[in-house]
Short mmCIF file of C-alpha atoms and ligand atoms in Angstrom, two decimals:
data_model
loop_
_atom_site.label_atom_id
_atom_site.label_comp_id
_atom_site.label_asym_id
_atom_site.label_seq_id
_atom_site.Cartn_x
_atom_site.Cartn_y
_atom_site.Cartn_z
CA UNK A 1 49.70 86.35 102.53
CA UNK A 2 53.00 86.01 104.43
CA UNK A 3 53.91 82.55 105.64
CA UNK A 4 53.63 81.90 109.41
CA UNK A 5 57.42 81.72 109.60
CA UNK A 6 57.76 85.14 107.96
CA UNK A 7 55.08 86.59 110.23
CA UNK A 8 56.97 85.28 113.21
CA UNK A 9 60.23 86.84 111.99
CA UNK A 10 58.46 90.18 111.41
CA UNK A 11 56.91 90.26 114.85
CA UNK A 12 60.22 89.28 116.45
CA UNK A 13 61.82 92.13 114.53
CA UNK A 14 59.19 94.60 115.72
CA UNK A 15 59.59 93.41 119.30
CA UNK A 16 63.34 93.96 119.16
CA UNK A 17 62.92 97.40 117.50
CA UNK A 18 60.86 98.36 120.52
CA UNK A 19 63.68 97.04 122.68
CA UNK A 20 66.28 99.34 121.02
CA UNK A 21 66.99 102.38 123.16
CA UNK A 22 67.62 105.26 120.69
CA UNK A 23 70.87 107.26 120.79
CA UNK A 24 68.99 110.27 122.18
CA UNK A 25 68.15 108.19 125.26
CA UNK A 26 71.78 107.15 125.56
CA UNK A 27 71.18 103.67 124.18
CA UNK A 28 74.10 101.28 123.93
CA UNK A 29 75.44 100.75 120.41
CA UNK A 30 74.86 97.24 119.06
CA UNK A 31 78.57 96.95 118.49
CA UNK A 32 81.18 98.83 120.45
CA UNK A 33 84.09 99.70 118.21
CA UNK A 34 87.24 97.83 119.05
CA UNK A 35 90.31 99.58 120.33
CA UNK A 36 92.10 101.24 117.43
CA UNK A 37 95.67 101.68 118.56
CA UNK A 38 97.48 104.07 116.23
CA UNK A 39 100.84 102.75 114.97
CA UNK A 40 103.95 104.78 115.83
CA UNK A 41 107.02 105.72 113.78
CA UNK A 42 109.22 102.83 112.66
CA UNK A 43 112.66 104.37 113.03
CA UNK A 44 114.43 101.01 113.00
CA UNK A 45 113.24 100.31 109.45
CA UNK A 46 114.32 103.82 108.38
CA UNK A 47 117.83 103.28 109.78
CA UNK A 48 118.06 99.85 108.10
CA UNK A 49 116.95 101.34 104.79
CA UNK A 50 119.46 104.20 104.99
CA UNK A 51 122.17 101.54 104.84
CA UNK A 52 120.68 100.08 101.65
CA UNK A 53 120.29 103.15 99.44
CA UNK A 54 123.07 104.84 97.49
CA UNK A 55 122.03 108.29 96.35
CA UNK A 56 125.57 109.62 95.82
CA UNK A 57 126.69 110.55 92.33
CA UNK A 58 129.04 112.81 90.44
CA UNK A 59 128.61 114.35 87.00
CA UNK A 60 128.70 111.44 84.51
CA UNK A 61 131.69 111.26 82.14
CA UNK A 62 129.55 110.93 79.01
CA UNK A 63 126.58 113.20 79.84
CA UNK A 64 126.46 116.40 77.77
CA UNK A 65 126.61 119.67 79.74
CA UNK A 66 123.46 121.64 80.63
CA UNK A 67 120.95 118.81 80.78
CA UNK A 68 117.63 119.72 82.41
CA UNK A 69 117.40 118.88 86.10
CA UNK A 70 115.61 115.53 86.45
CA UNK A 71 112.44 115.40 88.55
CA UNK A 72 112.78 114.36 92.18
CA UNK A 73 113.05 110.58 92.50
CA UNK A 74 111.65 108.29 95.18
CA UNK A 75 114.41 105.86 96.16
CA UNK A 76 112.63 103.78 98.83
CA UNK A 77 109.05 103.21 100.01
CA UNK A 78 108.53 101.69 103.47
CA UNK A 79 111.86 99.88 103.30
CA UNK A 80 111.59 98.71 99.67
CA UNK A 81 114.18 100.11 97.27
CA UNK A 82 112.50 101.74 94.27
CA UNK A 83 113.38 104.16 91.48
CA UNK A 84 110.39 106.24 90.46
CA UNK A 85 109.84 109.88 89.63
CA UNK A 86 107.23 112.00 91.33
CA UNK A 87 104.67 112.94 88.71
CA UNK A 88 103.95 116.65 88.56
CA UNK A 89 100.99 118.31 86.92
CA UNK A 90 102.65 121.08 84.93
CA UNK A 91 105.87 123.01 84.50
CA UNK A 92 104.72 125.60 87.04
CA UNK A 93 104.53 123.01 89.80
CA UNK A 94 107.68 121.35 88.40
CA UNK A 95 109.55 124.57 89.07
CA UNK A 96 107.95 124.82 92.45
CA UNK A 97 108.83 121.22 93.20
CA UNK A 98 112.48 121.80 92.52
CA UNK A 99 112.66 124.70 94.90
CA UNK A 100 114.45 123.52 98.02
CA UNK A 101 116.54 126.25 99.45
CA UNK A 102 117.39 129.14 97.22
CA UNK A 103 120.16 131.66 97.58
CA UNK A 104 118.88 134.95 98.95
CA UNK A 105 121.56 136.64 96.89
CA UNK A 106 124.23 135.24 94.65
CA UNK A 107 126.91 135.21 97.34
CA UNK A 108 129.02 132.05 97.55
CA UNK A 109 131.60 130.91 100.04
CA UNK A 110 134.41 128.45 99.52
CA UNK A 111 133.78 125.12 101.26
CA UNK A 112 137.05 123.47 100.16
CA UNK A 113 140.00 124.19 97.89
CA UNK A 114 141.34 122.14 95.03
CA UNK A 115 144.75 120.47 95.33
CA UNK A 116 147.69 122.08 93.50
CA UNK A 117 147.46 121.57 89.72
CA UNK A 118 150.31 119.06 89.60
CA UNK A 119 148.46 116.61 91.89
CA UNK A 120 145.59 114.37 91.02
CA UNK A 121 142.41 115.32 92.82
CA UNK A 122 138.82 113.94 93.04
CA UNK A 123 135.35 115.32 92.39
CA UNK A 124 132.36 115.11 94.72
CA UNK A 125 130.44 111.84 94.90
CA UNK A 126 127.41 113.14 96.79
CA UNK A 127 123.65 113.29 97.18
CA UNK A 128 121.25 115.59 95.37
CA UNK A 129 123.24 115.94 92.12
CA UNK A 130 121.20 118.08 89.72
CA UNK A 131 123.13 118.68 86.48
CA UNK A 132 126.46 120.09 85.28
CA UNK A 133 127.94 122.54 82.82
CA UNK A 134 131.42 123.33 81.53
CA UNK A 135 132.87 126.82 81.85
CA UNK A 136 135.58 128.55 79.81
CA UNK A 137 138.85 126.83 80.77
CA UNK A 138 141.16 129.70 79.79
CA UNK A 139 141.25 130.44 83.56
CA UNK A 140 140.02 128.63 86.69
CA UNK A 141 136.62 130.24 86.24
CA UNK A 142 134.91 130.11 89.66
CA UNK A 143 132.56 133.02 88.99
CA UNK A 144 131.14 131.55 85.78
CA UNK A 145 130.40 128.37 87.73
CA UNK A 146 128.68 130.01 90.74
CA UNK A 147 126.77 132.42 88.44
CA UNK A 148 125.45 129.42 86.54
CA UNK A 149 124.39 127.77 89.83
CA UNK A 150 122.02 130.68 90.50
CA UNK A 151 120.19 129.83 87.26
CA UNK A 152 119.61 126.19 88.24
CA UNK A 153 116.49 125.56 90.38
CA UNK A 154 117.53 124.11 93.71
CA UNK A 155 121.30 124.61 93.24
CA UNK A 156 123.02 125.49 96.52
CA UNK A 157 126.47 124.04 95.87
CA UNK A 158 128.88 123.61 92.96
CA UNK A 159 131.95 121.46 92.50
CA UNK A 160 134.46 122.90 89.99
CA UNK A 161 137.25 120.71 88.54
CA UNK A 162 139.24 119.80 85.46
CA UNK A 163 138.55 116.40 83.95
CA UNK A 164 141.34 115.19 81.69
CA UNK A 165 141.27 112.47 79.02
CA UNK A 166 137.52 112.77 78.68
CA UNK A 167 136.98 111.93 75.01
CA UNK A 168 133.55 113.63 75.01
CA UNK A 169 134.80 116.93 76.42
CA UNK A 170 137.90 116.91 74.22
CA UNK A 171 136.33 115.81 70.93
CA UNK A 172 132.53 115.49 70.98
CA UNK A 173 130.76 118.26 72.89
CA UNK A 174 130.73 121.69 71.22
CA UNK A 175 131.89 123.68 74.29
CA UNK A 176 135.50 122.42 74.00
CA UNK A 177 136.24 122.81 77.68
CA UNK A 178 137.35 120.33 80.33
CA UNK A 179 136.52 122.62 83.29
CA UNK A 180 133.42 120.98 84.77
CA UNK A 181 130.96 122.65 87.11
CA UNK A 182 128.55 120.24 88.85
CA UNK A 183 125.40 121.52 90.62
CA UNK A 184 123.92 119.97 93.77
CA UNK A 185 120.86 120.66 95.91
CA UNK A 186 122.85 119.97 99.07
CA UNK A 187 126.16 121.20 100.44
CA UNK A 188 129.06 118.79 100.32
CA UNK A 189 132.49 118.75 101.93
CA UNK A 190 136.01 117.67 100.99
CA UNK A 191 135.37 114.34 102.76
CA UNK A 192 133.12 113.52 99.81
CA UNK A 193 135.86 113.96 97.17
CA UNK A 194 135.64 110.30 96.18
CA UNK A 195 135.44 110.26 92.39
CA UNK A 196 139.01 109.93 91.17
CA UNK A 197 138.12 109.30 87.51
CA UNK A 198 140.07 106.31 86.24
CA UNK A 199 137.60 105.52 83.48
CA UNK A 200 138.29 104.83 79.83
CA UNK A 201 135.93 107.40 78.43
CA UNK A 202 135.44 105.77 75.01
CA UNK A 203 135.88 102.32 73.52
CA UNK A 204 139.09 101.79 71.58
CA UNK A 205 138.56 102.25 67.87
CA UNK A 206 142.08 101.09 67.19
CA UNK A 207 144.77 99.37 69.18
CA UNK A 208 146.02 102.62 70.68
CA UNK A 209 145.51 102.41 74.42
CA UNK A 210 142.77 104.67 75.81
CA UNK A 211 144.09 106.91 78.59
CA UNK A 212 142.11 106.93 81.82
CA UNK A 213 140.33 110.06 82.98
CA UNK A 214 141.72 111.96 85.92
CA UNK A 215 140.70 115.05 87.88
CA UNK A 216 142.60 118.09 89.14
CA UNK A 217 141.87 121.23 91.16
CA UNK A 218 138.49 120.17 92.60
CA UNK A 219 137.00 122.97 94.71
CA UNK A 220 133.58 123.38 96.36
CA UNK A 221 131.41 126.52 96.67
CA UNK A 222 128.11 126.94 98.49
CA UNK A 223 125.54 129.73 98.71
CA UNK A 224 126.23 131.85 101.77
CA UNK A 225 122.56 132.16 102.82
CA UNK A 226 119.95 129.44 102.82
CA UNK A 227 116.30 130.46 102.84
CA UNK A 228 113.45 128.33 104.10
CA UNK A 229 111.64 126.28 101.47
CA UNK A 230 108.24 127.63 100.50
CA UNK A 231 105.30 125.92 102.22
CA UNK A 232 103.48 123.52 99.88
CA UNK A 233 99.97 124.35 98.71
CA UNK A 234 97.40 122.90 101.13
CA UNK A 235 99.85 122.70 104.07
CA UNK A 236 101.21 124.79 106.90
CA UNK A 237 104.64 124.68 108.52
CA UNK A 238 104.37 123.31 112.07
CA UNK A 239 108.03 123.34 113.15
CA UNK A 240 111.61 123.34 112.00
CA UNK A 241 114.27 123.21 110.99
CA UNK A 242 115.50 121.19 113.98
CA UNK A 243 117.69 118.14 114.58
CA UNK A 244 114.77 115.94 115.65
CA UNK A 245 112.44 113.76 113.58
CA UNK A 246 108.92 113.01 114.80
CA UNK A 247 108.30 109.86 116.78
CA UNK A 248 104.54 109.91 116.95
CA UNK A 249 101.26 108.04 116.65
CA UNK A 250 99.22 107.69 113.49
CA UNK A 251 102.27 106.67 111.45
CA UNK A 252 101.58 105.62 107.86
CA UNK A 253 105.09 104.91 106.55
CA UNK A 254 107.96 106.69 104.81
CA UNK A 255 109.54 107.49 101.47
CA UNK A 256 113.16 108.34 100.73
CA UNK A 257 113.65 110.98 98.05
CA UNK A 258 116.82 112.02 96.26
CA UNK A 259 116.87 115.64 97.45
CA UNK A 260 115.34 117.81 100.17
CA UNK A 261 112.10 118.60 98.35
CA UNK A 262 109.21 119.70 100.57
CA UNK A 263 106.77 119.78 97.67
CA UNK A 264 107.66 116.23 96.71
CA UNK A 265 106.84 115.10 100.27
CA UNK A 266 103.50 116.93 100.07
CA UNK A 267 102.67 115.13 96.83
CA UNK A 268 103.63 111.79 98.38
CA UNK A 269 101.43 112.54 101.42
CA UNK A 270 98.49 113.48 99.16
CA UNK A 271 98.97 110.32 97.10
CA UNK A 272 99.43 107.89 100.00
CA UNK A 273 96.37 105.66 100.36
CA UNK A 274 94.21 106.35 103.42
CA UNK A 275 94.63 104.27 106.55
CA UNK A 276 91.38 102.31 107.09
CA UNK A 277 91.32 103.22 110.80
CA UNK A 278 92.89 106.65 110.68
CA UNK A 279 92.02 108.21 107.33
CA UNK A 280 94.19 110.13 104.88
CA UNK A 281 97.69 111.51 105.34
CA UNK A 282 97.31 114.68 107.43
CA UNK A 283 100.93 115.48 108.32
CA UNK A 284 104.45 114.86 107.05
CA UNK A 285 107.93 115.22 108.50
CA UNK A 286 110.83 115.84 106.09
CA UNK A 287 114.41 115.44 107.29
CA UNK A 288 117.90 114.81 106.03
CA UNK A 289 119.92 111.85 107.27
CA UNK A 290 123.66 112.26 107.61
CA UNK A 291 125.93 109.28 108.26
CA UNK A 292 129.27 110.24 109.82
CA UNK A 293 128.37 113.81 108.92
CA UNK A 294 127.79 113.06 105.23
CA UNK A 295 124.38 113.73 103.61
CA UNK A 296 122.95 110.32 102.75
CA UNK A 297 119.21 110.49 102.09
CA UNK A 298 116.07 112.59 102.58
CA UNK A 299 113.07 111.11 104.42
CA UNK A 300 109.36 111.95 104.18
CA UNK A 301 107.48 110.30 107.08
CA UNK A 302 103.69 110.39 106.92
CA UNK A 303 101.01 110.44 109.61
CA UNK A 304 97.21 110.48 109.70
CA UNK A 305 97.34 112.30 113.04
CA UNK A 306 98.97 115.74 112.95
CA UNK A 307 101.79 116.19 115.45
CA UNK A 308 104.33 118.89 116.30
CA UNK A 309 107.79 119.62 117.68
CA UNK A 310 106.93 118.04 121.06
CA UNK A 311 107.28 114.57 119.46
CA UNK A 312 110.30 115.47 117.27
CA UNK A 313 112.64 113.60 119.60
CA UNK A 314 114.36 111.14 117.27
CA UNK A 315 117.82 112.67 116.87
CA UNK A 316 119.37 109.64 115.19
CA UNK A 317 121.34 106.68 116.38
CA UNK A 318 124.88 105.41 115.92
CA UNK A 319 126.52 107.36 113.11
CA UNK A 320 123.14 108.53 111.74
CA UNK A 321 122.02 112.06 112.57
CA UNK A 322 118.70 113.77 111.88
CA UNK A 323 119.17 117.22 110.32
CA UNK A 324 116.94 119.90 108.74
CA UNK A 325 113.78 118.33 110.18
CA UNK A 326 110.54 120.16 109.41
CA UNK A 327 106.90 119.22 110.08
CA UNK A 328 103.98 120.24 107.86
CA UNK A 329 100.26 119.76 108.60
CA UNK A 330 97.73 119.30 105.83
CA UNK A 331 94.97 121.86 106.04
CA UNK A 332 91.38 120.60 106.30
CA UNK A 333 88.84 123.16 105.15
CA UNK A 334 86.29 121.77 107.61
CA UNK A 335 86.18 123.63 110.91
CA UNK A 336 85.88 120.95 113.59
CA UNK A 337 85.32 117.92 111.36
CA UNK A 338 85.75 115.78 114.49
CA UNK A 339 82.86 117.49 116.35
CA UNK A 340 85.14 117.97 119.34
CA UNK A 341 84.11 121.63 119.57
CA UNK A 342 80.64 120.56 120.75
CA UNK A 343 81.08 120.82 124.51
CA UNK A 344 77.63 121.60 125.89
CA UNK A 345 78.21 118.99 128.62
CA UNK A 346 80.93 116.69 129.85
CA UNK A 347 79.12 113.34 129.91
CA UNK A 348 76.11 112.94 127.61
CA UNK A 349 74.18 115.49 125.59
CA UNK A 350 73.15 116.32 122.04
CA UNK A 351 71.87 119.28 120.03
CA UNK A 352 70.82 120.05 116.47
CA UNK A 353 73.58 122.61 115.96
CA UNK A 354 76.55 124.43 117.44
CA UNK A 355 79.10 126.98 116.23
CA UNK A 356 80.52 124.81 113.43
CA UNK A 357 77.71 122.49 112.27
CA UNK A 358 73.98 122.67 111.62
CA UNK A 359 71.54 119.73 111.62
CA UNK A 360 68.14 120.05 109.96
CA UNK A 361 65.08 117.77 109.72
CA UNK A 362 62.44 117.53 106.99
CA UNK A 363 59.23 119.53 107.70
CA UNK A 364 57.51 116.65 109.49
CA UNK A 365 60.64 115.29 111.19
CA UNK A 366 62.14 115.76 114.65
CA UNK A 367 65.83 115.71 115.55
CA UNK A 368 66.80 113.92 112.31
CA UNK A 369 70.35 115.32 112.37
CA UNK A 370 72.15 116.10 115.61
CA UNK A 371 75.56 116.39 117.21
CA UNK A 372 76.44 114.26 120.23
CA UNK A 373 78.82 114.55 123.12
CA UNK A 374 79.31 110.91 124.14
CA UNK A 375 82.60 109.03 123.67
CA UNK A 376 80.99 105.58 123.03
CA UNK A 377 79.39 106.95 119.83
CA UNK A 378 82.54 108.69 118.52
CA UNK A 379 85.19 107.36 116.15
CA UNK A 380 87.75 109.32 118.19
CA UNK A 381 87.33 111.76 121.06
CA UNK A 382 83.91 112.55 122.45
CA UNK A 383 82.06 114.24 119.59
CA UNK A 384 80.20 112.74 116.62
CA UNK A 385 77.12 113.54 114.54
CA UNK A 386 73.99 111.42 114.16
CA UNK A 387 71.76 111.05 111.09
CA UNK A 388 68.30 109.61 111.84
CA UNK A 389 65.79 110.67 114.52
CA UNK A 390 67.72 110.93 117.79
CA UNK A 391 64.72 109.81 119.84
CA UNK A 392 63.42 107.39 117.23
CA UNK A 393 60.30 109.51 116.59
CA UNK A 394 60.33 109.14 112.80
CA UNK A 395 62.18 107.31 110.03
CA UNK A 396 63.12 110.43 108.05
CA UNK A 397 66.62 111.40 106.87
CA UNK A 398 68.35 114.43 108.38
CA UNK A 399 70.85 116.85 106.84
CA UNK A 400 74.12 117.87 108.46
CA UNK A 401 76.10 120.76 107.01
CA UNK A 402 79.00 123.00 108.12
CA UNK A 403 77.83 126.32 109.57
CA UNK A 404 79.61 128.26 106.83
CA UNK A 405 80.38 127.49 103.16
CA UNK A 406 83.86 126.03 102.58
CA UNK A 407 86.47 128.49 101.39
CA UNK A 408 87.70 126.45 98.45
CA UNK A 409 89.76 127.54 95.49
CA UNK A 410 87.67 127.53 92.31
CA UNK A 411 88.71 124.72 89.97
CA UNK A 412 90.96 122.96 92.51
CA UNK A 413 90.38 119.27 93.33
CA UNK A 414 89.54 118.30 96.90
CA UNK A 415 88.87 115.05 98.71
CA UNK A 416 86.12 114.73 101.33
CA UNK A 417 86.94 112.06 103.92
CA UNK A 418 84.59 111.00 106.68
CA UNK A 419 84.13 107.99 108.95
CA UNK A 420 80.60 106.56 108.91
CA UNK A 421 79.15 103.99 111.30
CA UNK A 422 75.76 102.41 110.70
CA UNK A 423 76.06 99.80 113.42
CA UNK A 424 74.05 101.22 116.30
CA UNK A 425 71.15 98.81 115.77
CA UNK A 426 71.64 95.18 114.78
CA UNK A 427 72.55 94.50 111.15
CA UNK A 428 68.96 93.61 110.15
CA UNK A 429 67.76 97.10 111.23
CA UNK A 430 70.75 98.90 109.76
CA UNK A 431 70.29 97.32 106.32
CA UNK A 432 68.25 100.42 105.39
CA UNK A 433 70.96 102.84 106.60
CA UNK A 434 72.28 105.34 104.07
CA UNK A 435 74.49 108.41 104.06
CA UNK A 436 74.71 110.56 100.94
CA UNK A 437 77.46 113.13 100.43
CA UNK A 438 76.18 116.28 98.71
CA UNK A 439 78.35 119.00 97.16
CA UNK A 440 76.36 122.14 96.37
CA UNK A 441 73.19 120.04 96.41
CA UNK A 442 74.48 117.34 94.03
CA UNK A 443 74.98 113.80 95.30
CA UNK A 444 78.68 113.04 94.79
CA UNK A 445 78.98 109.84 96.83
CA UNK A 446 77.73 107.88 99.79
CA UNK A 447 77.33 104.53 101.50
CA UNK A 448 74.50 102.32 102.64
CA UNK A 449 73.92 99.24 104.76
CA UNK A 450 75.30 98.01 108.08
CA UNK A 451 78.90 99.05 108.79
CA UNK A 452 81.13 99.85 111.68
CA UNK A 453 83.17 103.05 111.39
CA UNK A 454 84.35 102.98 107.77
CA UNK A 455 86.20 105.65 105.82
CA UNK A 456 84.18 107.22 103.00
CA UNK A 457 86.17 109.21 100.44
CA UNK A 458 84.70 111.40 97.72
CA UNK A 459 86.57 113.57 95.22
CA UNK A 460 85.08 116.99 94.39
CA UNK A 461 86.06 120.19 92.56
CA UNK A 462 85.94 123.51 94.39
CA UNK A 463 83.86 126.37 93.04
CA UNK A 464 84.81 129.04 95.58
CA UNK A 465 82.27 128.81 98.40
CA UNK A 466 80.98 125.27 98.51
CA UNK A 467 78.16 123.74 100.52
CA UNK A 468 78.95 120.28 101.82
CA UNK A 469 76.12 118.19 103.30
CA UNK A 470 75.65 114.70 104.68
CA UNK A 471 72.11 113.41 104.27
CA UNK A 472 70.78 110.15 105.66
CA UNK A 473 69.52 108.10 108.55
CA UNK A 474 66.15 106.37 108.88
CA UNK A 475 65.65 105.34 112.51
CA UNK A 476 66.24 102.63 113.64
CA UNK A 477 68.78 102.61 110.79
CA UNK A 478 70.88 105.36 112.39
CA UNK A 479 74.25 106.50 111.05
CA UNK A 480 77.00 108.27 112.96
CA UNK A 481 79.65 110.33 111.21
CA UNK A 482 82.94 111.53 112.66
CA UNK A 483 86.47 112.71 111.85
CA UNK A 484 85.58 114.41 108.57
CA UNK A 485 88.22 116.27 106.51
CA UNK A 486 88.22 118.24 103.30
CA UNK A 487 91.76 118.19 101.92
CA UNK A 488 93.18 119.66 98.76
CA UNK A 489 93.86 116.62 96.57
C1 LIG B 1 116.65 104.65 87.84
O1 LIG B 1 116.00 104.73 86.59
C2 LIG B 1 116.69 105.53 85.66
C3 LIG B 1 115.83 105.67 84.44
O2 LIG B 1 115.23 104.46 84.08
C4 LIG B 1 118.05 104.92 85.36
O3 LIG B 1 118.74 105.75 84.47
C5 LIG B 1 118.81 104.82 86.66
O4 LIG B 1 120.04 104.17 86.42
C6 LIG B 1 118.02 104.04 87.69
N1 LIG B 1 118.72 104.11 88.94
C7 LIG B 1 118.76 103.07 89.77
C8 LIG B 1 119.50 103.30 91.04
O5 LIG B 1 118.25 102.00 89.54
C1 LIG B 2 140.35 123.21 77.58
O1 LIG B 2 139.48 122.13 77.28
C2 LIG B 2 139.70 121.54 76.01
C3 LIG B 2 138.62 120.48 75.75
O2 LIG B 2 138.66 119.50 76.76
C4 LIG B 2 141.09 120.97 75.97
O3 LIG B 2 141.33 120.42 74.71
C5 LIG B 2 142.10 122.04 76.31
O4 LIG B 2 143.38 121.49 76.43
C6 LIG B 2 141.75 122.71 77.61
N1 LIG B 2 142.62 123.84 77.87
C7 LIG B 2 143.25 124.00 79.01
C8 LIG B 2 144.06 125.25 79.12
O5 LIG B 2 143.19 123.15 79.90
C1 LIG B 3 145.03 95.03 66.80
O1 LIG B 3 145.95 94.07 67.31
C2 LIG B 3 145.61 92.74 66.96
C3 LIG B 3 146.55 91.79 67.68
O2 LIG B 3 147.79 92.38 67.91
C4 LIG B 3 145.65 92.56 65.45
O3 LIG B 3 145.31 91.22 65.08
C5 LIG B 3 144.70 93.53 64.81
O4 LIG B 3 144.78 93.46 63.39
C6 LIG B 3 144.96 94.97 65.27
N1 LIG B 3 143.91 95.84 64.81
C7 LIG B 3 144.14 97.05 64.30
C8 LIG B 3 142.93 97.81 63.86
O5 LIG B 3 145.25 97.51 64.21
C1 LIG B 4 83.96 126.99 114.74
O1 LIG B 4 83.80 127.09 116.12
C2 LIG B 4 84.75 127.88 116.79
C3 LIG B 4 84.49 127.82 118.25
O2 LIG B 4 83.23 128.32 118.52
C4 LIG B 4 84.71 129.28 116.26
O3 LIG B 4 85.75 130.04 116.84
C5 LIG B 4 84.89 129.27 114.77
O4 LIG B 4 84.72 130.56 114.25
C6 LIG B 4 83.87 128.35 114.13
N1 LIG B 4 84.13 128.31 112.71
C7 LIG B 4 83.15 128.37 111.82
C8 LIG B 4 83.59 128.38 110.41
O5 LIG B 4 81.99 128.39 112.12
#
């Protein structure tokens, strides 16, 4: 027998349930979501960080020729200087990752000449160094150097020069040549001839003085045609190349990378943790920063709201210029995951289905899954979906599913992201709220209990034509869902 106090609490609860106006009668949510202002691009921090990174190198004195190109490195994250590689799944994607701009044919043009042989010269100290080789030094062998460049993924520029007094070239490495050919993934100019040698290239083994290295006849050659980088898997090109970086809402932060690598940006976007208010990375902007005309770093800026060229209005400041800016949007397989396509009315209405989504009730249920046009219920915009009887007629769960199976790639990993709010009724009524995420009928994740709009993320594997479903609601423990995405992971 319940105690009098418990009986009182129960009857008070029942009285207030009766007082709740259901969503289908345009009831007011228990808690109105607070204003979620989306952060905008932080260009000041980017400019400050450009001054703090040094990505310029020349071929090392002691490195053997023909080393493999190192993976793309991240040199800064949100203003912190780092030094990490971007992990890649396999050699296939490694090759893809290193593709920046490839020569359409093997034509090269001279960017700058070497000085006459009698004068000391300098090699390039520049960004996006890849690797180097040595070519036969019987002649000044430009063709061997540019031919080799076409075999190096990402090579668009070579710097050819003699390096004298290099102990390793003269005595250690088997090639026995001092004519060095250094490959870069960006095009450099004579203004960047800043490595004059001047190193003792081995430690003295006796008291004979070690002569310093020096450089002669340093020339630069670049591919004569640049092609656009290939679009990363799971993305589409939105704009570019232009001289403007995006300045837009939904900003998540930035990474600097050591070369212009669109695939690396895509991997960084995929790996960036979701914003609690905005969801996962849905768009990135890659651009090259030049300072006084000299390539300095490569930025990937990330956003949870896709944008386009209309916001690409940051052209640089001071001596910094934005170049080669491109925007890429991440493709969601869900048609209208924000329910904004439901436009039966312009103020308040709901329905069990429309072109992109279908709501179904159990046999004895009524309106247990529905789509609403009503901004106060939405996470963003005016559309959202409701699980639980819209008019409060039963306490059965409804099922919401996209109108068509998702066109996934069999075997590929995906992430389902959705905002769920179980805060329409007071917390004591929403304690029973639940939303299950089903993938081809199997429960793969879900949430339960009272919550304001909260991001739910579930990893799944595609099988080709997949059925996604959200199941839940038990009026008065209603749940709204909104801003759902299915991204390739
Ligand atoms: C980054 O790490 C690599 C490998 O550990 C090291 O060789 C290189 O000197 C580091 N670079 C910087 C700038 O710290
Ligand atoms: C070619 O390179 C080798 C090894 O560095 C050097 O000993 C030789 O003098 C060079 N020959 C010419 C013609 O520069
Ligand atoms: C090098 O010079 C020092 C001082 O002049 C001398 O003590 C030493 O024995 C010499 N070493 C060799 C290997 O000649
Ligand atoms: C989604 O709705 C739009 C607008 O009615 C329609 O053009 C599109 O074909 C729908 N997509 C799917 C997959 O149902």
